[in-house]
Structure formats: structure tokens, C-alpha cells
CSV table of C-alpha atoms in Angstrom, one decimal:
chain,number,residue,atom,x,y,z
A,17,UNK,CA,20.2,-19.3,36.3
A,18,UNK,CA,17.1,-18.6,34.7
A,19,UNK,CA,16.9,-16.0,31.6
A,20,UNK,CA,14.2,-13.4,31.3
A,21,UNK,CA,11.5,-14.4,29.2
A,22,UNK,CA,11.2,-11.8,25.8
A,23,UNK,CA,8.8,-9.4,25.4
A,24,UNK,CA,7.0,-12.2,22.9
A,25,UNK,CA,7.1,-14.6,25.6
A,26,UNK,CA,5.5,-12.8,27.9
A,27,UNK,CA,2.8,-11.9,25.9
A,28,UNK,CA,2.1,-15.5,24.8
A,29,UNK,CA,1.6,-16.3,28.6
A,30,UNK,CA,-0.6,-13.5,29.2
A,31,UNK,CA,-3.0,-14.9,26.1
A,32,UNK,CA,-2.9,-18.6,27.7
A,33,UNK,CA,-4.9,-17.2,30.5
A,34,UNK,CA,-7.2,-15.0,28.6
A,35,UNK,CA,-7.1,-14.3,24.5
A,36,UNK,CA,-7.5,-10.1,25.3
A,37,UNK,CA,-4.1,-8.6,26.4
A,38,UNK,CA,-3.9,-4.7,26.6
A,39,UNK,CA,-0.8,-3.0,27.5
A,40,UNK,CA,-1.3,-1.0,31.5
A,41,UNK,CA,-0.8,2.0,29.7
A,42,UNK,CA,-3.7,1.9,27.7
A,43,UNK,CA,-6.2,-0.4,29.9
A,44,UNK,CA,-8.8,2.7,30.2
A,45,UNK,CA,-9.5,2.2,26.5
A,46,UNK,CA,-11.2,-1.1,26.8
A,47,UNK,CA,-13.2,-1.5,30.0
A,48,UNK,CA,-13.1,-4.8,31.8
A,49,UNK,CA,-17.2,-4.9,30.9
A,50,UNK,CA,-16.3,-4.3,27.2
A,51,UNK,CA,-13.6,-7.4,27.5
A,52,UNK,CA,-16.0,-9.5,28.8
A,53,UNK,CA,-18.3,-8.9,25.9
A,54,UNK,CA,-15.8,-9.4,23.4
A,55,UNK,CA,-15.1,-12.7,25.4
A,56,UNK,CA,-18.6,-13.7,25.1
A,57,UNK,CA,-18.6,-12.9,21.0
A,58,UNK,CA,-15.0,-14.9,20.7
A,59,UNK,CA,-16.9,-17.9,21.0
A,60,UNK,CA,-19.0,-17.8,18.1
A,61,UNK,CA,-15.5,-16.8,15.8
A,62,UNK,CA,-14.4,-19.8,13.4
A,63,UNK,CA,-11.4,-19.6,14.9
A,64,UNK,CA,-9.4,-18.9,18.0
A,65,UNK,CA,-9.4,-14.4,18.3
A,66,UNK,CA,-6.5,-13.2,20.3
A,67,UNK,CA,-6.6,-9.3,20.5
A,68,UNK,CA,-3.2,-8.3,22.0
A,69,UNK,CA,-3.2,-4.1,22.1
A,70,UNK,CA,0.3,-2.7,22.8
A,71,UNK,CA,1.7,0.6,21.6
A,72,UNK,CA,3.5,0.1,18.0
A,73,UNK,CA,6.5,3.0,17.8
A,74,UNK,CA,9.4,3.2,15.8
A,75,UNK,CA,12.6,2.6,18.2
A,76,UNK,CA,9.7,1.0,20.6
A,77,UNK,CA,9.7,-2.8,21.6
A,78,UNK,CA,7.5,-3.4,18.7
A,79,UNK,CA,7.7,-1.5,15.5
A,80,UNK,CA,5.6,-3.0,12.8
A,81,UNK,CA,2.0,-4.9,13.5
A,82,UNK,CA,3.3,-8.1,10.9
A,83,UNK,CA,6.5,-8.4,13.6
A,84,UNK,CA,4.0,-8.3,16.9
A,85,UNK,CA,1.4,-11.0,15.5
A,86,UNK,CA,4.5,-12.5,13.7
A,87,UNK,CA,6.1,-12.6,17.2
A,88,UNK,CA,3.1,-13.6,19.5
A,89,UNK,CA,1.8,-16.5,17.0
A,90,UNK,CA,5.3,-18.2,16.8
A,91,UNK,CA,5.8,-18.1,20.5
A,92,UNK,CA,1.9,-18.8,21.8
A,93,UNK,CA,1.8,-22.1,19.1
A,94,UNK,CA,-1.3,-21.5,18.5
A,95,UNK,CA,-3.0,-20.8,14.9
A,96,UNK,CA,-6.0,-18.4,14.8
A,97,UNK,CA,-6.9,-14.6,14.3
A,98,UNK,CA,-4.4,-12.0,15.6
A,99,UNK,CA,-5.7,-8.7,16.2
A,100,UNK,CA,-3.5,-5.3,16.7
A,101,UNK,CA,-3.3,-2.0,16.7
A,102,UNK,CA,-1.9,-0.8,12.9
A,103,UNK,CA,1.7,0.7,12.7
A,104,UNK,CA,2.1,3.7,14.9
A,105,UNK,CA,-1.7,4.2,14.6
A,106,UNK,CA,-4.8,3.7,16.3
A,107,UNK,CA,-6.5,1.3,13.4
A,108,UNK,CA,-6.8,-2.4,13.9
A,109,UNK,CA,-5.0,-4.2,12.0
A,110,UNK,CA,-5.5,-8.5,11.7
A,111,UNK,CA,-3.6,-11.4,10.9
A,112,UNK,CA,-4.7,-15.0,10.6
A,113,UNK,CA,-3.3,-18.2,10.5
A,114,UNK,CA,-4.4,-22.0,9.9
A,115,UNK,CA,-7.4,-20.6,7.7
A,116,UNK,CA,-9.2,-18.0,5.5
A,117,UNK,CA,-11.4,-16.1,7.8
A,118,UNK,CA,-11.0,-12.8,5.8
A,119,UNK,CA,-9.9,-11.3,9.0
A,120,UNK,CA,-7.9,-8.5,7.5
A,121,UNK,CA,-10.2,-7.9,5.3
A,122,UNK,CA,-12.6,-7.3,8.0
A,123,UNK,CA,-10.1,-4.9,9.8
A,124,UNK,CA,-9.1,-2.9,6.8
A,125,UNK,CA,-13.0,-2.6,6.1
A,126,UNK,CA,-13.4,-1.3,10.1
A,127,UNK,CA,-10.3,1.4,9.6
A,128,UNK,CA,-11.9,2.8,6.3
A,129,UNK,CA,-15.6,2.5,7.0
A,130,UNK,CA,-16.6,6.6,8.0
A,131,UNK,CA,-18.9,5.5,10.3
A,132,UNK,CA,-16.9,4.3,12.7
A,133,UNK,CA,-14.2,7.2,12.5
A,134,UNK,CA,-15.0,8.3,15.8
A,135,UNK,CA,-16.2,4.5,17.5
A,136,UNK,CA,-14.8,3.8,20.6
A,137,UNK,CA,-12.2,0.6,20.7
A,138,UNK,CA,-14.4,-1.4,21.9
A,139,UNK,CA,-16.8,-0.9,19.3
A,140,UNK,CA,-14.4,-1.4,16.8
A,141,UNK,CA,-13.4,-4.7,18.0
A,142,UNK,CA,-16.7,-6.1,18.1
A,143,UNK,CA,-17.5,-4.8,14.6
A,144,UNK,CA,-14.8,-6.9,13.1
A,145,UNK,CA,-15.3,-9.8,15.2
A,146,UNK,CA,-18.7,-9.6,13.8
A,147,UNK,CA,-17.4,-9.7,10.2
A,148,UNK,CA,-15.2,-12.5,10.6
A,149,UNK,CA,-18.0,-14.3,12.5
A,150,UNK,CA,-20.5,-13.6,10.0
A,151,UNK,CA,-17.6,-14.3,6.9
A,152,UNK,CA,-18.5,-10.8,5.4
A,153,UNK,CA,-14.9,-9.3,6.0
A,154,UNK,CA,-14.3,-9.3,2.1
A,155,UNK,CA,-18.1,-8.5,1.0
A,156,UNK,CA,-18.0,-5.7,3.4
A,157,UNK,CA,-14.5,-4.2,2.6
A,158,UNK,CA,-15.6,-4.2,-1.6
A,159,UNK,CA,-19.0,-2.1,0.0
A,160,UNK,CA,-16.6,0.3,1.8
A,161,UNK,CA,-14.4,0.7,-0.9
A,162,UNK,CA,-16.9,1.6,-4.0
A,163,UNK,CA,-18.2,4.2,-1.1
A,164,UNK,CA,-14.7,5.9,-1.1
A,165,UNK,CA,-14.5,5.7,-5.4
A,166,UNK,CA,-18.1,7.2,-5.4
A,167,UNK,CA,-16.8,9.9,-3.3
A,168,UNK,CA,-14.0,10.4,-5.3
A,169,UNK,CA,-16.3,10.5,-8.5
A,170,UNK,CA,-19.0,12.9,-6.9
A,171,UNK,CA,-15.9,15.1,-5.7
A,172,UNK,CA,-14.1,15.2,-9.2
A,173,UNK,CA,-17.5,16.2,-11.3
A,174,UNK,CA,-18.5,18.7,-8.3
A,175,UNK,CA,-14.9,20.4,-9.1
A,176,UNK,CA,-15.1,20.0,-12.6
A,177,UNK,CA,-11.9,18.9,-12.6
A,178,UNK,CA,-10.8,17.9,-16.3
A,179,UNK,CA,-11.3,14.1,-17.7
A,180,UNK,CA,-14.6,13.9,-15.7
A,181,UNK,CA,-15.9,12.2,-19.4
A,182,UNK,CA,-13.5,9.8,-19.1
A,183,UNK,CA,-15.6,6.2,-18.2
A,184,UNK,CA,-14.0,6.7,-14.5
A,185,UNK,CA,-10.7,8.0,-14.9
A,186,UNK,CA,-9.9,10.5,-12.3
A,187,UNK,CA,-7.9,13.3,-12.8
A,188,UNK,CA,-7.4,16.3,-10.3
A,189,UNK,CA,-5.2,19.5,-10.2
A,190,UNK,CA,-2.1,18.5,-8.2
A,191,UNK,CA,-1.3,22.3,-6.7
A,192,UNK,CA,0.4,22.1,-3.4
A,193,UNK,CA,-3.3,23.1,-2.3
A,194,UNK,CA,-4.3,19.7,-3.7
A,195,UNK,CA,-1.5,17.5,-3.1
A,196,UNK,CA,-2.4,15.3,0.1
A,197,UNK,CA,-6.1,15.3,-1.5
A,198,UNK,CA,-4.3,14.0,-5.0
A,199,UNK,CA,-1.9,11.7,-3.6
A,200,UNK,CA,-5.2,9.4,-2.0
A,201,UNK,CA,-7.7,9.7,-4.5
A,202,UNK,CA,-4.8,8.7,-7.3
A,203,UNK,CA,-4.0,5.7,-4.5
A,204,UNK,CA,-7.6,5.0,-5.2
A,205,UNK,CA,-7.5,4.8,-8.6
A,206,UNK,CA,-4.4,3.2,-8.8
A,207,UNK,CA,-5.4,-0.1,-6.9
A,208,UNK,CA,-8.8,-0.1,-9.1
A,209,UNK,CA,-6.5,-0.3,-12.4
A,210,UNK,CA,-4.0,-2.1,-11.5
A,211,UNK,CA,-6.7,-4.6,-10.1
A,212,UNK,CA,-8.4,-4.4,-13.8
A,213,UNK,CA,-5.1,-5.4,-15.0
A,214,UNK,CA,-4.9,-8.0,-12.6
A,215,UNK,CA,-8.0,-9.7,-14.1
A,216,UNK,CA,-6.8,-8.7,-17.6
A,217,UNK,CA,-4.0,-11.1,-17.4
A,218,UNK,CA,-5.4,-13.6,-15.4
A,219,UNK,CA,-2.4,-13.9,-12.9
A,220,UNK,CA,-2.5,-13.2,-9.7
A,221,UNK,CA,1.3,-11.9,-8.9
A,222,UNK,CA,0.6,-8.6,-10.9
A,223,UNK,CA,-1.1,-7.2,-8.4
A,224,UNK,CA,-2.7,-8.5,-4.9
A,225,UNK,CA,-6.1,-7.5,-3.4
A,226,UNK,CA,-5.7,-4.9,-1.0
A,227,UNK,CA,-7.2,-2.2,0.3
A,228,UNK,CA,-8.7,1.1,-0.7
A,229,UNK,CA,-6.8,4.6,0.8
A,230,UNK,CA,-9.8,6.3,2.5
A,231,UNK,CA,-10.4,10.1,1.4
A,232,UNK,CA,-11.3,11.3,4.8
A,233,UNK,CA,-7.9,11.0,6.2
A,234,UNK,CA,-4.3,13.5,5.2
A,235,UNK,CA,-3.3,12.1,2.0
A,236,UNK,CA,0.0,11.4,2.8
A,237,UNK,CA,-0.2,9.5,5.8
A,238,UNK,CA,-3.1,6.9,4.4
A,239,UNK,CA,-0.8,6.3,1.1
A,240,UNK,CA,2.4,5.8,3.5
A,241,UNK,CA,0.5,3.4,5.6
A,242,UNK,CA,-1.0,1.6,1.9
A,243,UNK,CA,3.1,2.1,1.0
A,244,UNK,CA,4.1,-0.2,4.0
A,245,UNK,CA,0.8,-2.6,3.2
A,246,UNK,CA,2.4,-3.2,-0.2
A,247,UNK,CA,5.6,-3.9,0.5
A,248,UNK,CA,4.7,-6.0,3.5
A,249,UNK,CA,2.2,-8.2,0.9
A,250,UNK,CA,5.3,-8.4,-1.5
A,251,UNK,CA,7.4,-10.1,0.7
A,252,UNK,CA,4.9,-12.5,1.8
A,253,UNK,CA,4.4,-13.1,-2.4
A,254,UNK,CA,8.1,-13.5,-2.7
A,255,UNK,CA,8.8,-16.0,0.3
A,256,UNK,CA,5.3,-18.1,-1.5
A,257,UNK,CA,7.0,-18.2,-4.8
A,258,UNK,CA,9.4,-20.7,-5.9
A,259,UNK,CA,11.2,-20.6,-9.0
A,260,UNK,CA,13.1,-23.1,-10.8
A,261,UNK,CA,16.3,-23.4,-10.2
A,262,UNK,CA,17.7,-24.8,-13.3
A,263,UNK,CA,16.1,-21.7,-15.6
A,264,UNK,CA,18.5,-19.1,-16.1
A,265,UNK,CA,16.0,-16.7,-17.3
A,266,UNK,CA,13.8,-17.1,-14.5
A,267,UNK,CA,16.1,-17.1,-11.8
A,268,UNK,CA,17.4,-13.3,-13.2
A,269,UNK,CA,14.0,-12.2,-13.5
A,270,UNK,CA,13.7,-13.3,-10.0
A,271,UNK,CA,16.8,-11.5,-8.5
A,272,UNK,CA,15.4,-8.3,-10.3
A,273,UNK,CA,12.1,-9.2,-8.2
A,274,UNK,CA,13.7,-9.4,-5.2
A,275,UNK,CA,15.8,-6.1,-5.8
A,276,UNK,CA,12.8,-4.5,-6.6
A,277,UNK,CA,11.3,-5.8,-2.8
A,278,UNK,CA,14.6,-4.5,-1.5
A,279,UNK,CA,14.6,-1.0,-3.3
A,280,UNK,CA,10.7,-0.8,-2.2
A,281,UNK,CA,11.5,-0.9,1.3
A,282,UNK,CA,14.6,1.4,1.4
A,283,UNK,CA,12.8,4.1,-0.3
A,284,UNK,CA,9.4,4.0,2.4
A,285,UNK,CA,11.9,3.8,5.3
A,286,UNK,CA,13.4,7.4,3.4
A,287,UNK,CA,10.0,9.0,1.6
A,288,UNK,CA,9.8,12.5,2.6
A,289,UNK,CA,6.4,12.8,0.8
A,290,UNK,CA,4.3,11.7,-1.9
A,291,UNK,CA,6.7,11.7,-4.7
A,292,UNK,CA,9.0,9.2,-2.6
A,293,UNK,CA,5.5,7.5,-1.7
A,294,UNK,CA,4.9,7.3,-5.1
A,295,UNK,CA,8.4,5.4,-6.1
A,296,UNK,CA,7.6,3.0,-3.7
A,297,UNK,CA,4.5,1.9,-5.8
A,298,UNK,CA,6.6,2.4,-8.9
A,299,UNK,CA,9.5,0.0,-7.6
A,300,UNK,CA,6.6,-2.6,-6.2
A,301,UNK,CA,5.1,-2.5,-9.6
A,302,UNK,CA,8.3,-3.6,-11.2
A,303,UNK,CA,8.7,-6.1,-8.9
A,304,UNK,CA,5.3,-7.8,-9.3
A,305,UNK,CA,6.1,-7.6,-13.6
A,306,UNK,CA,9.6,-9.3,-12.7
A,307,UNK,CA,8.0,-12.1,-10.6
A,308,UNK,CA,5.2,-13.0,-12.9
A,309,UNK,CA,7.4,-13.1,-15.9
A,310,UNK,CA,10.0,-15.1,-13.7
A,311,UNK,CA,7.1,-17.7,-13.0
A,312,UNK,CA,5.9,-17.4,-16.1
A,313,UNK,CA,9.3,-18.5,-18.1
A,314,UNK,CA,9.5,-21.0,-15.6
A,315,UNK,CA,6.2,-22.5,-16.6
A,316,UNK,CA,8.0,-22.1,-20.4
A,317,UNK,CA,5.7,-19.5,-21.1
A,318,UNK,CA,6.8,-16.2,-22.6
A,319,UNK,CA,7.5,-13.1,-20.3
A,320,UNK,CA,4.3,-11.2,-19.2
A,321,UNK,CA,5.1,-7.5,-21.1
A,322,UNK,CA,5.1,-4.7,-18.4
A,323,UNK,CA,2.9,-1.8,-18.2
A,324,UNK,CA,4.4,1.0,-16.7
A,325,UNK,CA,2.7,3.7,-14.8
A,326,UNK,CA,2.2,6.9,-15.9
A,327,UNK,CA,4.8,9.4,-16.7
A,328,UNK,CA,3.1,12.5,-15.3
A,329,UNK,CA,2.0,10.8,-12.2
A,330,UNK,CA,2.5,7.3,-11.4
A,331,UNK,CA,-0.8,7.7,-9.0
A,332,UNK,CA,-2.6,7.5,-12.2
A,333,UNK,CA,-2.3,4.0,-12.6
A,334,UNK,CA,-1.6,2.4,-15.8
A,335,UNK,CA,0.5,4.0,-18.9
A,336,UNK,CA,-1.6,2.8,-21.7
A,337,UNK,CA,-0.8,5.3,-24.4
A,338,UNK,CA,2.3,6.6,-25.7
A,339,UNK,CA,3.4,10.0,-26.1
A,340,UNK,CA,5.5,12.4,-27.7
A,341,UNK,CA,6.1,15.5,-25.2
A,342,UNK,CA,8.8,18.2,-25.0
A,343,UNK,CA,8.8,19.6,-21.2
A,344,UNK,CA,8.6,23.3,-21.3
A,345,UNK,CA,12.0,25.2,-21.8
A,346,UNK,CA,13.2,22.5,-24.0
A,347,UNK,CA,13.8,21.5,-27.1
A,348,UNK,CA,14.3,17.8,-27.0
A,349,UNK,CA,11.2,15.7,-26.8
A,350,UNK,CA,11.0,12.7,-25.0
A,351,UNK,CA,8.6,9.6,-26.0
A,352,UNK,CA,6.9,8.3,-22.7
A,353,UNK,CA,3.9,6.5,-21.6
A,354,UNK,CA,1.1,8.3,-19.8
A,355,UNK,CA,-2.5,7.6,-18.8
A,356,UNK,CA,-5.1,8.9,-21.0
A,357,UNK,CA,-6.1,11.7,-19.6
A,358,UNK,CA,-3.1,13.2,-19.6
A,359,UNK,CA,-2.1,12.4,-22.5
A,360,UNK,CA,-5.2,13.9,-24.2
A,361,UNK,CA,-4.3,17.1,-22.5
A,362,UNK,CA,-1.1,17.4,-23.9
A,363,UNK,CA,-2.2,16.8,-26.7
A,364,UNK,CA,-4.4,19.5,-26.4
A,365,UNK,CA,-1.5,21.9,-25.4
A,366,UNK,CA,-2.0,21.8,-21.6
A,367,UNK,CA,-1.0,20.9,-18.7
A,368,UNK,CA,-1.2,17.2,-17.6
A,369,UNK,CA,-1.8,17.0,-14.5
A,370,UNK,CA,1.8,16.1,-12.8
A,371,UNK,CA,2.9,15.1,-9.3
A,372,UNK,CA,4.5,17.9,-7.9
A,373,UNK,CA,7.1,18.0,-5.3
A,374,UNK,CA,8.4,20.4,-3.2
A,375,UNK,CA,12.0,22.3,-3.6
A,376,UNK,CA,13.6,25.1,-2.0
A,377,UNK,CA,10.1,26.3,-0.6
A,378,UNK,CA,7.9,25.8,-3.9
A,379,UNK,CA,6.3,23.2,-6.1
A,380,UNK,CA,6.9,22.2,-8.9
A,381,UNK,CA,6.4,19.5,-11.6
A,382,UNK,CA,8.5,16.4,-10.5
A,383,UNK,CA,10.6,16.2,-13.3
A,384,UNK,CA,11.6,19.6,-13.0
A,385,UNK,CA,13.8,19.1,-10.2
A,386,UNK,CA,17.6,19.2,-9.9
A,387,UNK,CA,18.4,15.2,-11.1
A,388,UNK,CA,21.5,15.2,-9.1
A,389,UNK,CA,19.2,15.6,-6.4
A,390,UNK,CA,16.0,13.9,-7.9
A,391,UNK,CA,16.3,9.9,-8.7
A,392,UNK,CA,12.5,10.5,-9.8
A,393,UNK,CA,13.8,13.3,-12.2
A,394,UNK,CA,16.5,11.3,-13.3
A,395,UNK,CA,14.6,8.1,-14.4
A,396,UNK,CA,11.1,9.5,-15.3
A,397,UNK,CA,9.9,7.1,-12.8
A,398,UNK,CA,11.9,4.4,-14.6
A,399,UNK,CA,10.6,4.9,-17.8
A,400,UNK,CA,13.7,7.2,-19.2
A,401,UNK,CA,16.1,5.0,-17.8
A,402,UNK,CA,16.0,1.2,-17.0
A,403,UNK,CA,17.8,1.4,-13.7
A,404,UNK,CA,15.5,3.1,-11.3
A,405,UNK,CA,16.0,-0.2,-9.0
A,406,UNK,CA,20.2,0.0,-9.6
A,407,UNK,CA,20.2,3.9,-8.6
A,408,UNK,CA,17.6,3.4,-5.5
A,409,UNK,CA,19.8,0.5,-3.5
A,410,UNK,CA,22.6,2.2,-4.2
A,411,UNK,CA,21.8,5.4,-2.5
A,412,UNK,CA,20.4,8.1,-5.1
A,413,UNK,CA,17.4,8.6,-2.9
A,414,UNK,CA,17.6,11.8,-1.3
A,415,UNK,CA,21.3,11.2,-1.8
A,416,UNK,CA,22.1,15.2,-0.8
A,417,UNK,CA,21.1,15.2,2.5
């Protein structure tokens, strides 16, 4: 008796007889004509270009783009360029194997470039097979992404929002008004520290190179989709990386790695908004420190010191300055680490400008919130206790509901 071929199976057939499968569902969206072109540009690629466009939806046959191109490349045997729609979107999304052809560069670049928000499918296609054709993918991703921190810039000194002196940091009000606006353009400047940091220290499992959140798009969606893009990279960083095992040390720092990967994904599967969105990048950033000191004692080099992120709002980026601050309605201060512009405004008696989360119908300042029912609250992001990653896999996320 013969078994039913899987989903993956039956999409590796369809791409032996041509490399462009689109689900009957959606064949409207890319004309027969339009395939034929793309056909015709596949040729020049430096690489084989399979397109396979099939809906992505949670409880759907295929949940995540990595597990369809994951899927379709193991089953077709064949290495080359995998293109997709993006999780539960309508963004291209690439994967390549056998060869650096800065395909997802070149996809990311396509998804966050504002002129082509409103291109048709087609169009998008042939703009990224363009890119990898051309080798640009990477070039033009770096030219869409200073475009989005210019933005950013222009918008900041247009508001006159406060550290606008500051050589680039950005700094905007976080009101529930300003929130979803907030939670991207602090993405933004997020990647472009931690990317500074990256070159600082001169390794590269501090931080990868990824892409830019887009500013046109609700806040909280692009930095949940960024979230996933993280945590996907992670894993493909920790599966990479091979650690001694004969280093005690190393192989500790390691398992706290790996936790760290573990807690990551746990929390986006729960986030509920930003804040949660936020610990994500918190826990990923822990996990990166643990790694590269993990590699780094295994090389019998000291451990690579952390930098936490900052204390007001992790979106900031990097906690370079220490502080001593007593939250309002107390009397005990705490010393943490903040960015600079916040820490000159509290310095200055004001308000830094803190992620806010939503309780009970209003917003307020993170920390503020019930810690029984806050693991953010609780830890200060992990910086006022040392077991944010212990308290997130063993349920404390949104452990009320």
C-alpha cells in the first residue's frame, strides 16, 4: 500500500517541473505572464531560485517561513535560493543554501523599502531577484536602512523630543499615544548600538547583522516579526557553535546560552505587547553575552563583560552609565544602568523616558506594575535580579492569566 506523500513532498515535486509553485488559492496574485518573466530572470540568478508561495498561519500546514524552506530544501535535494511569503504576512521572506547570495538580505531590503509598499507580487519578486542577481542584496538593505534612521532623526528633531543633541541617540515620549511609534524607532536604534558594540568587541556572536524595523508600519507588529527574526538567527548561532567539552566553565556558560534561546522563544510565543516584545530582546541579549564568553573561555580567554540594556527601556539599546534613582513614592533607591539620555534626565529631575505597559485600562511606567504579576517589574529587565531567564521558563510570564 502506498502512503500519501507529505505536504513537503508534494511541494518538492511540483518545483521538479517548474521552480514557481503558488498555492490555487492565491494563483490570481501572480499571473501566468508574470511567472514566465520571473522564469526568464531565474536564469541569470547565481544560483537555482525556487519561489514556493503558500499561506503561512498559525495552526495552518505551515507555520513559520524557516520550517517551509526548511521543509521543501530537505525534501527537493536541491541547494539554492528559497523564496516565501514571511510569517503570517504578505512580505517575502528568502533562504539560501550552498552559497552567499545575500538573498535575505535582498528580501528584507524589498519588505522595508517604501517604495514598493504598495508593488504588486510580482513586482516584488523580480526586484529581489534583481538584487541577488546583481549581488547588491546587502548594499541595498544598509541604503534602506540609513533611510528609516534618517526618518527617525528628521522625526525626533521635528518633535523636539528631548536628547535631540545627543550625537544620534534617540529618545521619544513613550505615552500610550506614542507607544507603537516608540516601540520601532527604539528597534531601530537598538540594532544600530548593539551593532556598534558588535564592532567594538570584535566578535561576531554579540550580535548578528539583521535588519532594520521599518517606521511606516504598527510598531508592534514590525518589532514582533524582528522578535521572531532574532530568535530564529539565535538558534541557527547556537546549532553553528561548538564548545569544548572538557571546559567546565564554558560548557555552563553555554547551558545559560541555550536557556536564554529557550526563555526567548517562550516569552514571543506569550508577548501580549511591547513590554513582553521587549524581554525577548532582553533574554536574546543575554544569550548572545553567555555564548561569546562561553566561546571565549573555551579559546582560554577571559569572559567578554556584559552590557546590559537600559533600565528605563530596554529599546534604548545599550546601558552605558550607571545610576542612582529612587522611583517616585519611594524611599529606597536603586542603582541601575540606563542609556544616556535618560540618565541625564534624571539627573535633571525628570522623567526618563520609560516603556510603559498597559494595566487595568491605563499606562504606566513598567516597573510600576504589580511584580506578582510583572516578571519585567520584578527583575528590572534583569538588571535587579540575576534570574530573569530562571523565572521566564518557569512560568512567571503573564503567570496570572
Amino acid at each position: 500500500m502506498l502512503t500519501e506523500p507529505s505536504p513537503g513532498e508534494r511541494l518538492a515535486t511540483a518545483l521538479r517541473r517548474s521552480p514557481i509553485y503558488v498555492d490555487p488559492s492565491m494563483a490570481s496574485a501572480l499571473p501566468q505572464q508574470e511567472r514566465r518573466k520571473l522564469l526568464a530572470k531565474f536564469k541569470k540568478a547565481p544560483a537555482p531560485v525556487f519561489v514556493v508561495l503558500v499561506p503561512i498561519v498559525k495552526g495552518g500546514t505551515w507555520t513559520e517561513a524557516e520550517q517551509l524552506a526548511t521543509v521543501v530544501h530537505d525534501r527537493l535535494g536541491r541547494d539554492g535560493i528559497f523564496i516565501t511569503f514571511d510569517d503570517d504576512t504578505d512580505d517575502l521572506a528568502a533562504r539560501e543554501w550552498g552559497g552567499e547570495y545575500q538573498a535575505r538580505d535582498a528580501a528584507w531590503a524589498v519588505t522595508l523599502d517604501r517604495a514598493m509598499d504598495d508593488a504588486p507580487l510580482a513586482a516584488r519578486l523580480s526586484r529581489i531577484t534583481d538584487l541577488i542577481i546583481s549581488g547588491t542584496g546587502s548594499q541595498e538593505y544598509d541604503r534602506v536602512s540609513a533611510e528609516i534612521n534618517q526618518r527617525a532623526k528628521e522625526r525626533r528633531e521635528r518633535d523636539g523630543a528631548p536628547g535631540a543633541e545627543d550625537d544620534g541617540d534617540l529618545a521619544l515620549p513613550l505615552g500610550a499615544a506614542g507607544a507603537a511609534v516608540a516601540g520601532v524607532a527604539g528597534f531601530l536604534l537598538w540594532r544600530r548600538r548593539r551593532m556598534t558594540s558588535v564592532r567594538r568587541e570584535g566578535s561576531a556572536l554579540l550580535m548578528p547583522r539583521t535588519v532594520f524595523a521599518t517606521a511606516n508600519r504598527a510598531g508592534e507588529d514590525q518589532l514582533r516579526e524582528q522578535a521572531s527574526h532574532e530568535v530564529i538567527t539565535f538558534g541557527e548561532l547556537l546549532d553553528e557553535s561548538g564548545v569544548p567539552a572538557a571546559n567546565e566553565k564554558a560548557r555552563t556558560l553555554m547551558a545559560t546560552a541555550l536557556d536564554a534561546y529557550q526563555a526567548a522563544g517562550k516569552t514571543l510565543d506569550a508577548a501580549r505587547g511591547v513590554p513582553d516584545l521587549a524581554g525577548v530582546l532582553v533574554l536574546l541579549d543575554q544569550g548572545r553575552d553567555a555564548l561569546a564568553s562561553a566561546k571565549a573561555v573555551a579559546n582560554g580567554e577571559p569572559e567578554i563583560p556584559p552590557m546590559p540594556l537600559c533600565f528605563f527601556n530596554p529599546l534604548h539599546g545599550d546601558a552605558a552609565t550607571k545610576l542612582d534613582w529612587r522611583p517616585v513614592g519611594s524611599r529606597k533607591r536603586l542603582r541601575v544602568q540606563t542609556c544616556r539620555p535618560c540618565a541625564r534626565t534624571a539627573r535633571n529631575k525628570q522623567t526618563p523616558d520609560v516603556l510603559m505597559e498597559r494595566r487595568d485600562g491605563r499606562d504606566l511606567p513598567y516597573y510600576e506594575a504589580d511584580p506578582s504579576q510583572s516578571v519585567w517589574a520584578e527583575t528590572g529587565y534583569g538588571q535587579l535580579r540575576d534570574d530573569l531567564i530562571h523565572r521566564v521558563l518557569r512560568g512567571d510570564l503573564n503567570k496570572t492569566d
